[in-house]
PDB file of C-alpha atoms in Angstrom:
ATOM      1  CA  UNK A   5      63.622 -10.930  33.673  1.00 43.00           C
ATOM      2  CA  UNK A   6      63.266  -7.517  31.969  1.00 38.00           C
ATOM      3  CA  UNK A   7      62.523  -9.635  28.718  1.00 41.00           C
ATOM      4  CA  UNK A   8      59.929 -11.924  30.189  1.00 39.00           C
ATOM      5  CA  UNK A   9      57.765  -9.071  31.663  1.00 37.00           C
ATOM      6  CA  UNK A  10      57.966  -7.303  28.510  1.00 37.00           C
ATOM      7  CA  UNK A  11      56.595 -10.266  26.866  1.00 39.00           C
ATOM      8  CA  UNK A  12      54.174 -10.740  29.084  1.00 34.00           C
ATOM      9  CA  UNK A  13      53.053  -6.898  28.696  1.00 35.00           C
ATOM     10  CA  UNK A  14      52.945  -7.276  24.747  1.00 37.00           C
ATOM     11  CA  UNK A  15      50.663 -10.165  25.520  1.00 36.00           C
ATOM     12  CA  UNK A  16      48.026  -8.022  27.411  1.00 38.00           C
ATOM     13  CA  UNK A  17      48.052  -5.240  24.994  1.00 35.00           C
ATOM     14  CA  UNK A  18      47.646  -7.739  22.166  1.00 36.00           C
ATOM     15  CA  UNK A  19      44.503  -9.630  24.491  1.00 36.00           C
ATOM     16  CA  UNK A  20      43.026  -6.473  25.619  1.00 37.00           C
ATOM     17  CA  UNK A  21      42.917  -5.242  21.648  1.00 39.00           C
ATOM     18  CA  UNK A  22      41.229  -8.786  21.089  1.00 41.00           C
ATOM     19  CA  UNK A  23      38.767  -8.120  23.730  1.00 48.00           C
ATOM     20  CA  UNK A  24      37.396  -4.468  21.924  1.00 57.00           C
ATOM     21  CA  UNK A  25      36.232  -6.913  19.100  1.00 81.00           C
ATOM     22  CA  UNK A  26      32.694  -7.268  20.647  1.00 90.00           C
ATOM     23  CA  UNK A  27      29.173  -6.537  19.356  1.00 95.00           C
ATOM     24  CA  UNK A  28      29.704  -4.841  16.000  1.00 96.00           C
ATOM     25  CA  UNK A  29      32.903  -5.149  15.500  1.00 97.00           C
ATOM     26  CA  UNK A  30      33.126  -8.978  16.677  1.00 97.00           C
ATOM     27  CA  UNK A  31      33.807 -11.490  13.913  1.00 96.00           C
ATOM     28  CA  UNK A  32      31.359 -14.059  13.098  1.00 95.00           C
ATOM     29  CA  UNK A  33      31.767 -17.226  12.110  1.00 95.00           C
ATOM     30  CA  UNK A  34      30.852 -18.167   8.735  1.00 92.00           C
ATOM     31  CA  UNK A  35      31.958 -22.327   9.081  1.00 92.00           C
ATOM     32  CA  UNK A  36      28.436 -22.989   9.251  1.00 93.00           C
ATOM     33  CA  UNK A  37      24.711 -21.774  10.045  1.00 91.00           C
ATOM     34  CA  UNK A  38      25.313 -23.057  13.717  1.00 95.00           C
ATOM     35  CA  UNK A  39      28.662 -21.158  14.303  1.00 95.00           C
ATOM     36  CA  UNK A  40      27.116 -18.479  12.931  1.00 94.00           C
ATOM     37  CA  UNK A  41      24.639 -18.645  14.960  1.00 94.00           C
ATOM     38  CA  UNK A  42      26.444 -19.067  17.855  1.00 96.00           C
ATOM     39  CA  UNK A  43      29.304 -15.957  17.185  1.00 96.00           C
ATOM     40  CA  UNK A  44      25.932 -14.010  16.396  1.00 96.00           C
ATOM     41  CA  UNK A  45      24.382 -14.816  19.831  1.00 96.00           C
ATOM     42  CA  UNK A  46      27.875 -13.906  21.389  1.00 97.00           C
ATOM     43  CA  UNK A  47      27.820 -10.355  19.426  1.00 97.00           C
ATOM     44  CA  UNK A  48      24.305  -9.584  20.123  1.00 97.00           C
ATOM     45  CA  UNK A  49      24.398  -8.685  23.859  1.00 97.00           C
ATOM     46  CA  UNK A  50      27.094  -5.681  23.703  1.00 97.00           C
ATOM     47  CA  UNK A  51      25.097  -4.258  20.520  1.00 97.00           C
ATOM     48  CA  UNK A  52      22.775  -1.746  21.139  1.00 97.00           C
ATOM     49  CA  UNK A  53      19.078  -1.721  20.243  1.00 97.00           C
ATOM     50  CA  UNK A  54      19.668   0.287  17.498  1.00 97.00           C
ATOM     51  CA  UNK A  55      22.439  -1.519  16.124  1.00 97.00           C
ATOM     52  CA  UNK A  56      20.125  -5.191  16.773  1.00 97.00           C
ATOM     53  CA  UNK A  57      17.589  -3.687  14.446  1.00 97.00           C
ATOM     54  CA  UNK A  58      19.977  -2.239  11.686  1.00 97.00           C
ATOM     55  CA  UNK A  59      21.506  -5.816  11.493  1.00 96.00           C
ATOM     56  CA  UNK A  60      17.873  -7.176  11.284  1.00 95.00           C
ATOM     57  CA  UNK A  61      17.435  -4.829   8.549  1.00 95.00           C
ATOM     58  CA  UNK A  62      20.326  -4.824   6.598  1.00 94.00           C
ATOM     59  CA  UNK A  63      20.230  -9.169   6.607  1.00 92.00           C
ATOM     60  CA  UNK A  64      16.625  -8.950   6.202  1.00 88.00           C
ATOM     61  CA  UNK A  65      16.522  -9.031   2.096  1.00 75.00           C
ATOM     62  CA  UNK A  66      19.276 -11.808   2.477  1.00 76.00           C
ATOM     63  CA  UNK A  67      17.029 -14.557   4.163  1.00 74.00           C
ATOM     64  CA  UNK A  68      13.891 -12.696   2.214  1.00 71.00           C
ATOM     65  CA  UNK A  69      15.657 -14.151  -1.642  1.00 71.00           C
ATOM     66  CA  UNK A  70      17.091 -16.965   0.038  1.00 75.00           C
ATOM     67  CA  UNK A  71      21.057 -15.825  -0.210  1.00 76.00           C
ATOM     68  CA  UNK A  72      23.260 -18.664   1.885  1.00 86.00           C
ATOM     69  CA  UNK A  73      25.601 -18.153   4.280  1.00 88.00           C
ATOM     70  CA  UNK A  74      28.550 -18.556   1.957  1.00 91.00           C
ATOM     71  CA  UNK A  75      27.034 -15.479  -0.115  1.00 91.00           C
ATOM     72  CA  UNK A  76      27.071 -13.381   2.716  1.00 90.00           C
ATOM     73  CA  UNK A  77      30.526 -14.314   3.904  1.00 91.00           C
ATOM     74  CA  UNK A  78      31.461 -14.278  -0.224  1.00 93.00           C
ATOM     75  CA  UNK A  79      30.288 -10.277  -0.047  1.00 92.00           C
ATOM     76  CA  UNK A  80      31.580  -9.342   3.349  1.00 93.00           C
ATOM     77  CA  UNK A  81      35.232 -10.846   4.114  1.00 92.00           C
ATOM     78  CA  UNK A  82      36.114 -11.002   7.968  1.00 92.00           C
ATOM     79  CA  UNK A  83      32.280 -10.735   8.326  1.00 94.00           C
ATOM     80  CA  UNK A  84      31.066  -8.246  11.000  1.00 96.00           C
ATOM     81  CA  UNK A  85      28.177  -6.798  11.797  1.00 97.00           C
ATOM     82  CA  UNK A  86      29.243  -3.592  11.332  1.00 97.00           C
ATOM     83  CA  UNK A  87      30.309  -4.476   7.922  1.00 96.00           C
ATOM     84  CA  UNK A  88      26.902  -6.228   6.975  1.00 95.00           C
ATOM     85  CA  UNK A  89      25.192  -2.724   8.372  1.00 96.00           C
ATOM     86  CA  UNK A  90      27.373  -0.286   6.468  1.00 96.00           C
ATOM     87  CA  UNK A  91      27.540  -2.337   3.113  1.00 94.00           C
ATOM     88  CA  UNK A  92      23.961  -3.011   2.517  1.00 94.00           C
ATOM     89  CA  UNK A  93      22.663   0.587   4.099  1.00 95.00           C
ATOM     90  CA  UNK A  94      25.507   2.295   1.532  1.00 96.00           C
ATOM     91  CA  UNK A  95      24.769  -0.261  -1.271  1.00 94.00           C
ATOM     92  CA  UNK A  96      21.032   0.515  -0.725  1.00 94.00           C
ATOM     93  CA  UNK A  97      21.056   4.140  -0.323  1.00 97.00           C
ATOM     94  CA  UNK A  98      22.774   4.448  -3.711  1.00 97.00           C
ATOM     95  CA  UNK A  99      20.249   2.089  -5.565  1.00 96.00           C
ATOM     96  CA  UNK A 100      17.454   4.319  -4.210  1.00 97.00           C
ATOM     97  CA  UNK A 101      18.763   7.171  -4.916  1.00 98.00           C
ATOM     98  CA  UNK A 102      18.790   6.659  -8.335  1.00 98.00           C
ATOM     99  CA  UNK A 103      15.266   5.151  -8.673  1.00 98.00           C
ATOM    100  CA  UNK A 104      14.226   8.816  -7.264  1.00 98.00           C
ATOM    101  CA  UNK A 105      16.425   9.959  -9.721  1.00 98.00           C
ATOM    102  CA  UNK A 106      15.245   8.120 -12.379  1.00 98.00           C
ATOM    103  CA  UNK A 107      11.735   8.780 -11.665  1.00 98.00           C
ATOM    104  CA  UNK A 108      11.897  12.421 -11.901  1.00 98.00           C
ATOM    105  CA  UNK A 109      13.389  11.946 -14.655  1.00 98.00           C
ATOM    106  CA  UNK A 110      10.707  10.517 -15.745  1.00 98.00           C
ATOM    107  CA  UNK A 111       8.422  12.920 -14.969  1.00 98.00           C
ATOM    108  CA  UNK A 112      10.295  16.086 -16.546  1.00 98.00           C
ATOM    109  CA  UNK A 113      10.500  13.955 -19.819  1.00 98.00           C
ATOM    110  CA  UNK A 114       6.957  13.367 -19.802  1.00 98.00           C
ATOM    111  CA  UNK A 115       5.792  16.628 -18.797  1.00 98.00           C
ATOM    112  CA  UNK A 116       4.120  17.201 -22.001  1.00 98.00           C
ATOM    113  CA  UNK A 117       2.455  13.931 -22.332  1.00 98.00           C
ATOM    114  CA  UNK A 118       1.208  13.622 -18.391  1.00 98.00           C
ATOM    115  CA  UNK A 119      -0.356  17.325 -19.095  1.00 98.00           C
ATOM    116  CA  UNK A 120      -2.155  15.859 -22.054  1.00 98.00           C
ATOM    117  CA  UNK A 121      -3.730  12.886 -20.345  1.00 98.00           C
ATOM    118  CA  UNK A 122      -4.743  14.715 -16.997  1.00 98.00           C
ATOM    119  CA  UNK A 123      -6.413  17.070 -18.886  1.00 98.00           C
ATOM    120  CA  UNK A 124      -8.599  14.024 -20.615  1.00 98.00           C
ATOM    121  CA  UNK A 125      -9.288  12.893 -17.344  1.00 97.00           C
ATOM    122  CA  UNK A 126     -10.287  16.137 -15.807  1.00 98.00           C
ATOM    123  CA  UNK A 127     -12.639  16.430 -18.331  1.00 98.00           C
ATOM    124  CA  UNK A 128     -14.403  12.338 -18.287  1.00 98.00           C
ATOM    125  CA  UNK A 129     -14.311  13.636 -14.255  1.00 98.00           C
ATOM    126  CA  UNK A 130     -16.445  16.756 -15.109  1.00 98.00           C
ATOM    127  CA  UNK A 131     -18.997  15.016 -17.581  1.00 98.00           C
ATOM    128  CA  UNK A 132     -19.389  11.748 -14.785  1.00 98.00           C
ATOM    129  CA  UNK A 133     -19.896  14.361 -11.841  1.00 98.00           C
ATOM    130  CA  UNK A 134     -23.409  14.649 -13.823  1.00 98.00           C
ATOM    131  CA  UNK A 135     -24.543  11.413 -13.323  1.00 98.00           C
ATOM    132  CA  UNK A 136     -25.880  11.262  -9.872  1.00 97.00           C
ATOM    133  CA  UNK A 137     -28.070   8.747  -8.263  1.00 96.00           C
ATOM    134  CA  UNK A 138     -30.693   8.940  -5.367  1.00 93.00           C
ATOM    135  CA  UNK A 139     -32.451   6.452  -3.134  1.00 88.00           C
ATOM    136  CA  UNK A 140     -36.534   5.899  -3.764  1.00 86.00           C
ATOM    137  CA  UNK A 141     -36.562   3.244  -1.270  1.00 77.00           C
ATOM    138  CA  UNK A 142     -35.157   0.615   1.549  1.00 75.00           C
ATOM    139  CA  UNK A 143     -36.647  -2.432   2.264  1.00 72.00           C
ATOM    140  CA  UNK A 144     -35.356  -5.238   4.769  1.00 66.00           C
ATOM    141  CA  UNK A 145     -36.588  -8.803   4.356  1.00 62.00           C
ATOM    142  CA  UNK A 146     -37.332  -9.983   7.790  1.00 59.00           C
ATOM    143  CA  UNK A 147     -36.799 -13.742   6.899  1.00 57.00           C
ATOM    144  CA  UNK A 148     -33.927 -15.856   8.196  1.00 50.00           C
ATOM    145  CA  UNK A 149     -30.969 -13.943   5.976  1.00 55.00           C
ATOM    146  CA  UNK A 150     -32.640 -10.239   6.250  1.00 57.00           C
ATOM    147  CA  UNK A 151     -31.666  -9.035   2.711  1.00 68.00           C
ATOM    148  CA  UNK A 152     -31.611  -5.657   2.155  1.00 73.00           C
ATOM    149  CA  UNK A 153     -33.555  -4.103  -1.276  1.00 80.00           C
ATOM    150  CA  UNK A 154     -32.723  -1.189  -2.161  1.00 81.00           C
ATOM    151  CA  UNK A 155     -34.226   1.041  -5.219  1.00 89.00           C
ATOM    152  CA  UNK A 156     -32.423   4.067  -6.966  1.00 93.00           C
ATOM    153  CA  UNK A 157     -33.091   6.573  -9.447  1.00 96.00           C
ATOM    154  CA  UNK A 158     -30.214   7.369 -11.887  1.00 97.00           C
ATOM    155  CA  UNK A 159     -30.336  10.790 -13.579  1.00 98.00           C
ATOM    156  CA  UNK A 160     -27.419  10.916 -16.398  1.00 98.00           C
ATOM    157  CA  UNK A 161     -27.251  14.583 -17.057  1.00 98.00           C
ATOM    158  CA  UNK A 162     -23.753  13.586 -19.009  1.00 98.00           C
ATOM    159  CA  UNK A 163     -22.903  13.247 -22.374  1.00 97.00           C
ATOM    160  CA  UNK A 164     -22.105   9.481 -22.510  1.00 98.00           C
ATOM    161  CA  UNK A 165     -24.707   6.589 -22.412  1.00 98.00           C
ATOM    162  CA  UNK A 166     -24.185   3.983 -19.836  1.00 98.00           C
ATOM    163  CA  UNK A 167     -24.324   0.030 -19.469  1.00 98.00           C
ATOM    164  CA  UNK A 168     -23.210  -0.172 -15.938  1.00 97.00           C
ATOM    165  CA  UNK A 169     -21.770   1.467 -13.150  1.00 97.00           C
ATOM    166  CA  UNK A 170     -20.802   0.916  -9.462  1.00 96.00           C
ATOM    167  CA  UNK A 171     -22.111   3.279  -6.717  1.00 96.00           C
ATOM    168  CA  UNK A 172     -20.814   3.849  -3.098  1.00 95.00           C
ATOM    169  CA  UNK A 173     -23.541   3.887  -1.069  1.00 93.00           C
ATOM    170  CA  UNK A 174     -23.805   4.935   3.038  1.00 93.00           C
ATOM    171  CA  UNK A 175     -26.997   3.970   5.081  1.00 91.00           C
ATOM    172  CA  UNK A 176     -27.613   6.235   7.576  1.00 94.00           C
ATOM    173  CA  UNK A 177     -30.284   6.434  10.612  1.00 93.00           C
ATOM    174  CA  UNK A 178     -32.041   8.998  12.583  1.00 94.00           C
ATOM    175  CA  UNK A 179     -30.256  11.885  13.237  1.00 92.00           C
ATOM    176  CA  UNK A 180     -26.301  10.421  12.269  1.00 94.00           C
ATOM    177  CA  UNK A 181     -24.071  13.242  10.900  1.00 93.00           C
ATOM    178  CA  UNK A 182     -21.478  10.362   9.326  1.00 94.00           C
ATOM    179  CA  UNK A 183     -22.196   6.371   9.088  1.00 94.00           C
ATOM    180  CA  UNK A 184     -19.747   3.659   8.315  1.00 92.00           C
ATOM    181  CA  UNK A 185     -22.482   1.622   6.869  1.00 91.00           C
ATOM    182  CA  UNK A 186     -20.890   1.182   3.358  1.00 92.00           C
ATOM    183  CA  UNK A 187     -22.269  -0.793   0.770  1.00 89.00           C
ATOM    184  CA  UNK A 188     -21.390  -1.196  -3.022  1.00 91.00           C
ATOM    185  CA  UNK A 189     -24.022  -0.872  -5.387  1.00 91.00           C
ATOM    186  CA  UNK A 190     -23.456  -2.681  -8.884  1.00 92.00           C
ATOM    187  CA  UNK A 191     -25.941  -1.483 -11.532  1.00 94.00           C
ATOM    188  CA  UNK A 192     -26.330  -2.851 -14.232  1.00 94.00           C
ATOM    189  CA  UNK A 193     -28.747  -1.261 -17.025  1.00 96.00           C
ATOM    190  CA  UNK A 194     -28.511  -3.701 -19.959  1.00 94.00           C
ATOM    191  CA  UNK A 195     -32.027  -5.199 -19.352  1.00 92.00           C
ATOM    192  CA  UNK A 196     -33.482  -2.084 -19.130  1.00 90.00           C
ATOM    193  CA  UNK A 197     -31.908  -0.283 -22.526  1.00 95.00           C
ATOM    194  CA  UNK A 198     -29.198   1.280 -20.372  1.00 97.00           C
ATOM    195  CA  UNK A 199     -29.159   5.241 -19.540  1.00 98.00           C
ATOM    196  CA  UNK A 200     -28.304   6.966 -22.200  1.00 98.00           C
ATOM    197  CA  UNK A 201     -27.405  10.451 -22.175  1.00 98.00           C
ATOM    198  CA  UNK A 202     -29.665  12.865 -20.541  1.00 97.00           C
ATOM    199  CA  UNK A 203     -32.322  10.375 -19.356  1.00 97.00           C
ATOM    200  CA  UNK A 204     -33.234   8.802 -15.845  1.00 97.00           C
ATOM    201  CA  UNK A 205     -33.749   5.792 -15.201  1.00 95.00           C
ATOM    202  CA  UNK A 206     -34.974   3.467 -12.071  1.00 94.00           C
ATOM    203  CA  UNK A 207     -33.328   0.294 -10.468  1.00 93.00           C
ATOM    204  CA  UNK A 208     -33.412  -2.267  -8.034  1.00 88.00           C
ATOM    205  CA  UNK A 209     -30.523  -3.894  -5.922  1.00 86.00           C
ATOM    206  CA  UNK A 210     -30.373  -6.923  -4.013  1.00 80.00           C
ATOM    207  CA  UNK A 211     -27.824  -7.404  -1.131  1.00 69.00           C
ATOM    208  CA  UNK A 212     -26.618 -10.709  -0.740  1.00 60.00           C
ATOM    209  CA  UNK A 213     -26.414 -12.286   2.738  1.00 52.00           C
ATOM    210  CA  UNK A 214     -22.805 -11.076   3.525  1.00 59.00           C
ATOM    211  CA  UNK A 215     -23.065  -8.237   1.282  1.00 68.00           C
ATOM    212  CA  UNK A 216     -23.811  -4.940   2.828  1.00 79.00           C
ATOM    213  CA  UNK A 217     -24.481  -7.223   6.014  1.00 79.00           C
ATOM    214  CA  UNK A 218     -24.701  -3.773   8.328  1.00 84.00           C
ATOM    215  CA  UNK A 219     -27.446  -2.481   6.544  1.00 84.00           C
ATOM    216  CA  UNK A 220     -30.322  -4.944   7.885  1.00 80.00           C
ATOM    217  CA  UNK A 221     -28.883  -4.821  11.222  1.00 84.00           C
ATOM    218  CA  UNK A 222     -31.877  -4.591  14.272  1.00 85.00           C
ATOM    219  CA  UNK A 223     -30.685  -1.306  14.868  1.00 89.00           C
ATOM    220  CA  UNK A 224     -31.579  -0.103  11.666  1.00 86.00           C
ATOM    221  CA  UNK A 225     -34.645  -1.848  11.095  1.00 82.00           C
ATOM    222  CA  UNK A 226     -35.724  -0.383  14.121  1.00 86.00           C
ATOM    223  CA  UNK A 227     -34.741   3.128  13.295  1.00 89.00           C
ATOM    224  CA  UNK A 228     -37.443   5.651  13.182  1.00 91.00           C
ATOM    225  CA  UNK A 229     -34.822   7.621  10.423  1.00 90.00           C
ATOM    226  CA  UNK A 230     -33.127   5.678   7.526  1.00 88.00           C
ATOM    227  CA  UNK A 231     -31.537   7.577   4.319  1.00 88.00           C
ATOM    228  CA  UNK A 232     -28.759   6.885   2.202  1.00 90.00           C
ATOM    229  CA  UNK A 233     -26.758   8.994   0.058  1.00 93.00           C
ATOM    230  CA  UNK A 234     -24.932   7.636  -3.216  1.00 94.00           C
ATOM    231  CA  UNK A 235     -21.755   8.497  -4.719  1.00 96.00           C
ATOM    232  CA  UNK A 236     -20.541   7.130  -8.087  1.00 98.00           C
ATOM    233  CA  UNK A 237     -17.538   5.261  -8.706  1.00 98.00           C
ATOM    234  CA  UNK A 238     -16.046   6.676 -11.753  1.00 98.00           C
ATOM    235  CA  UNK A 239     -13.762   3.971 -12.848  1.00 96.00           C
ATOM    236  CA  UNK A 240     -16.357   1.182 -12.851  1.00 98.00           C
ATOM    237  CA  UNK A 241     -18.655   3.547 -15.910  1.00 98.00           C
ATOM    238  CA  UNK A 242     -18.714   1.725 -18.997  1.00 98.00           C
ATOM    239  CA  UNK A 243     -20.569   2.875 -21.896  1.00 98.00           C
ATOM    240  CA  UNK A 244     -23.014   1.002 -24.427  1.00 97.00           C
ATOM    241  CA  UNK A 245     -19.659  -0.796 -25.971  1.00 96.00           C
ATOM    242  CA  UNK A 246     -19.031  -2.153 -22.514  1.00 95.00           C
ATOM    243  CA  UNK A 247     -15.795   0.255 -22.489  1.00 96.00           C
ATOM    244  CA  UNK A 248     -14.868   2.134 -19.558  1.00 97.00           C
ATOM    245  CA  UNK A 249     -15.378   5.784 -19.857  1.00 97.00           C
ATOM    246  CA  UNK A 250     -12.838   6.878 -17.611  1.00 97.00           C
ATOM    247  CA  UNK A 251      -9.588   7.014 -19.773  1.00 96.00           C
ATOM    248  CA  UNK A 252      -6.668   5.039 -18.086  1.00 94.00           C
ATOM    249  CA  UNK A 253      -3.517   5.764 -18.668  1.00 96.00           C
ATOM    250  CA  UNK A 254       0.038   3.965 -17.495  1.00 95.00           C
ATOM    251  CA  UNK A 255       2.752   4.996 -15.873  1.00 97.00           C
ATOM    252  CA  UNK A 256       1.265   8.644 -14.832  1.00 97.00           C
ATOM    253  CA  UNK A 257       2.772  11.073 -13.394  1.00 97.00           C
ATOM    254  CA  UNK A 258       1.358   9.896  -9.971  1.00 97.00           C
ATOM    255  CA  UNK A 259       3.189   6.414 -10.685  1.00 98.00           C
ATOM    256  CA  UNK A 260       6.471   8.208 -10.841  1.00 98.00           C
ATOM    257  CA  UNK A 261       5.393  10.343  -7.881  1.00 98.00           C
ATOM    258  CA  UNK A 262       5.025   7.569  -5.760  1.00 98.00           C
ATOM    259  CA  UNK A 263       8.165   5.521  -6.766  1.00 98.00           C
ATOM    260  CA  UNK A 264      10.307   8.355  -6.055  1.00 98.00           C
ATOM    261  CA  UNK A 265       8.834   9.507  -2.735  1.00 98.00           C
ATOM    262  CA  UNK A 266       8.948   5.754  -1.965  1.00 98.00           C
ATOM    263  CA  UNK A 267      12.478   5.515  -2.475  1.00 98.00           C
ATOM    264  CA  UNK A 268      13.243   8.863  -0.496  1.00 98.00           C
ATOM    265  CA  UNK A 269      11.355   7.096   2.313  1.00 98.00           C
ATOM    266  CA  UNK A 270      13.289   4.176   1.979  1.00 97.00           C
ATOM    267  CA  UNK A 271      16.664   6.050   1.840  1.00 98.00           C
ATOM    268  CA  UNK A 272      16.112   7.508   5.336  1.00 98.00           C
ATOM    269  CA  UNK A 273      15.283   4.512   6.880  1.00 97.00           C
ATOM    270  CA  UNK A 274      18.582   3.018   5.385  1.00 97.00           C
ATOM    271  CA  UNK A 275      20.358   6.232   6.412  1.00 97.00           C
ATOM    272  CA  UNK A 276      18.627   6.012  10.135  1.00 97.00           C
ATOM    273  CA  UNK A 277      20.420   2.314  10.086  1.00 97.00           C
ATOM    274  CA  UNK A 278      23.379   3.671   8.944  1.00 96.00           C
ATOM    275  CA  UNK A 279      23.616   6.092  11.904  1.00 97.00           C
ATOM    276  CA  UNK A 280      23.246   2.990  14.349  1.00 96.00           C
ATOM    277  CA  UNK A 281      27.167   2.620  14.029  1.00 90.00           C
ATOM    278  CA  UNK A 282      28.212   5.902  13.674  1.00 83.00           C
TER     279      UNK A 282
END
């Protein structure tokens, strides 16, 4: 009798262990999509919200390349979530951490060269800050597609001569202290012999019917007030060889910047994941 209860008592310790595998820690199937499914499903309710959206995460770049089933199982024997969570967070924390690492590498070892080319830029910066532009006119034509015409006067004050440039241009209306009404202005100066250094020349634009759409709005033909002010776009310069004027450059030092504050970002959303199990 003694014997029978104590088999009976190994029996519930060994089904009450059995019953602690739930939500993280329960085993999923990996037979087939459908028992997975299914084991998932079971898993899913005794997981917190957290730990829902770390698994999301962590099988997210799975199903984004198109890995199987049998690759996931293949990676992660006695599959749990918990496992899926903690070996792709981990695996991905370490392969970020080295593409920040690598990218300041990057930018120590090129110190020299990225001083070099900012200062080249700096400088095509200073000499296109004197080419400014201002508006001589705004016309609206009142016929079924109101197109806007717009004149400007282009005063290159720079040192290099110029076939064409691009302009950002605001409209605004009576007494408006900022406007959304953006428009871009391509110029081009072939026709007319260009604008070479230190001259000024005049030109015309035409706005299409979707182009610059908000400029021939009622309200502002109406307006008792329009003006517009004119800002050029200092990658779109080229000179009389049809060459931009901006020097570009590639990677830069903002290039590595960005990968490796990416990948810091990245590593403490992994790490936040991480914690969902912890």
């Amino acid at each position: 009798m003694l014997k029978a209860c104590r088999g009976l008592l190994l029996l519930g310790i060994v089904a009450s262990l059995a019953g602690c595998d739930k939500g993280v820690d329960l085993r999923l199937s990996t037979q087939n999509a459908q028992a997975y499914r299914a084991s998932l499903d079971k898993a899913w309710p005794d997981m917190t919200a957290a730990q829902q959206d770390a698994y999301n995460w962590a099988v997210g770049s799975w199903v984004a390349n198109g890995f199987s089933l049998e690759q996931l199982a293949e990676k992660y024997p006695g599959l749990t979530p918990r496992s899926v969570i903690v070996g792709e967070s981990e695996e991905y924390i370490r392969g970020k951490t080295q593409e920040a690492a690598n990218a300041q590498a990057a930018i120590t070892h090129n110190a020299d060269r990225f001083a070099k080319e900012e200062k080249l830029v700096q400088q095509a910066e200073a000499e296109l800050a004197k080419v400014t532009a201002k508006a001589l006119d705004l016309k609206t034509d009142r016929s079924l597609f109101s197109e806007v015409n717009f004149s400007y006067e282009v005063a290159n004050a720079s040192r290099y001569n110029i076939a064409s440039a691009d302009w950002d241009a605001w409209l605004f209306i009576n007494d408006e202290q900022t406007s959304d009404r953006h428009c871009r202005v391509h110029g081009y100066y072939q026709s007319k012999g260009g604008v070479p250094a230190g001259s000024t020349r005049t030109a015309n634009f035409s706005a299409g019917f979707m182009d610059c759409r908000n400029w021939a709005t009622l309200e502002v033909q109406n307006a008792k007030a329009r003006y517009v002010q004119i800002k050029l776009v200092n990658d779109s310069v080229k000179n009389f060889d049809e060459r931009k004027v901006l020097p570009v450059f590639s990677p830069t030092r903002a290039y590595y910047e960005k990968v490796a504050a990416d990948a810091n970002k990245a590593i403490k959303i992994a790490a936040r994941h991480r914690s969902a199990i912890e």
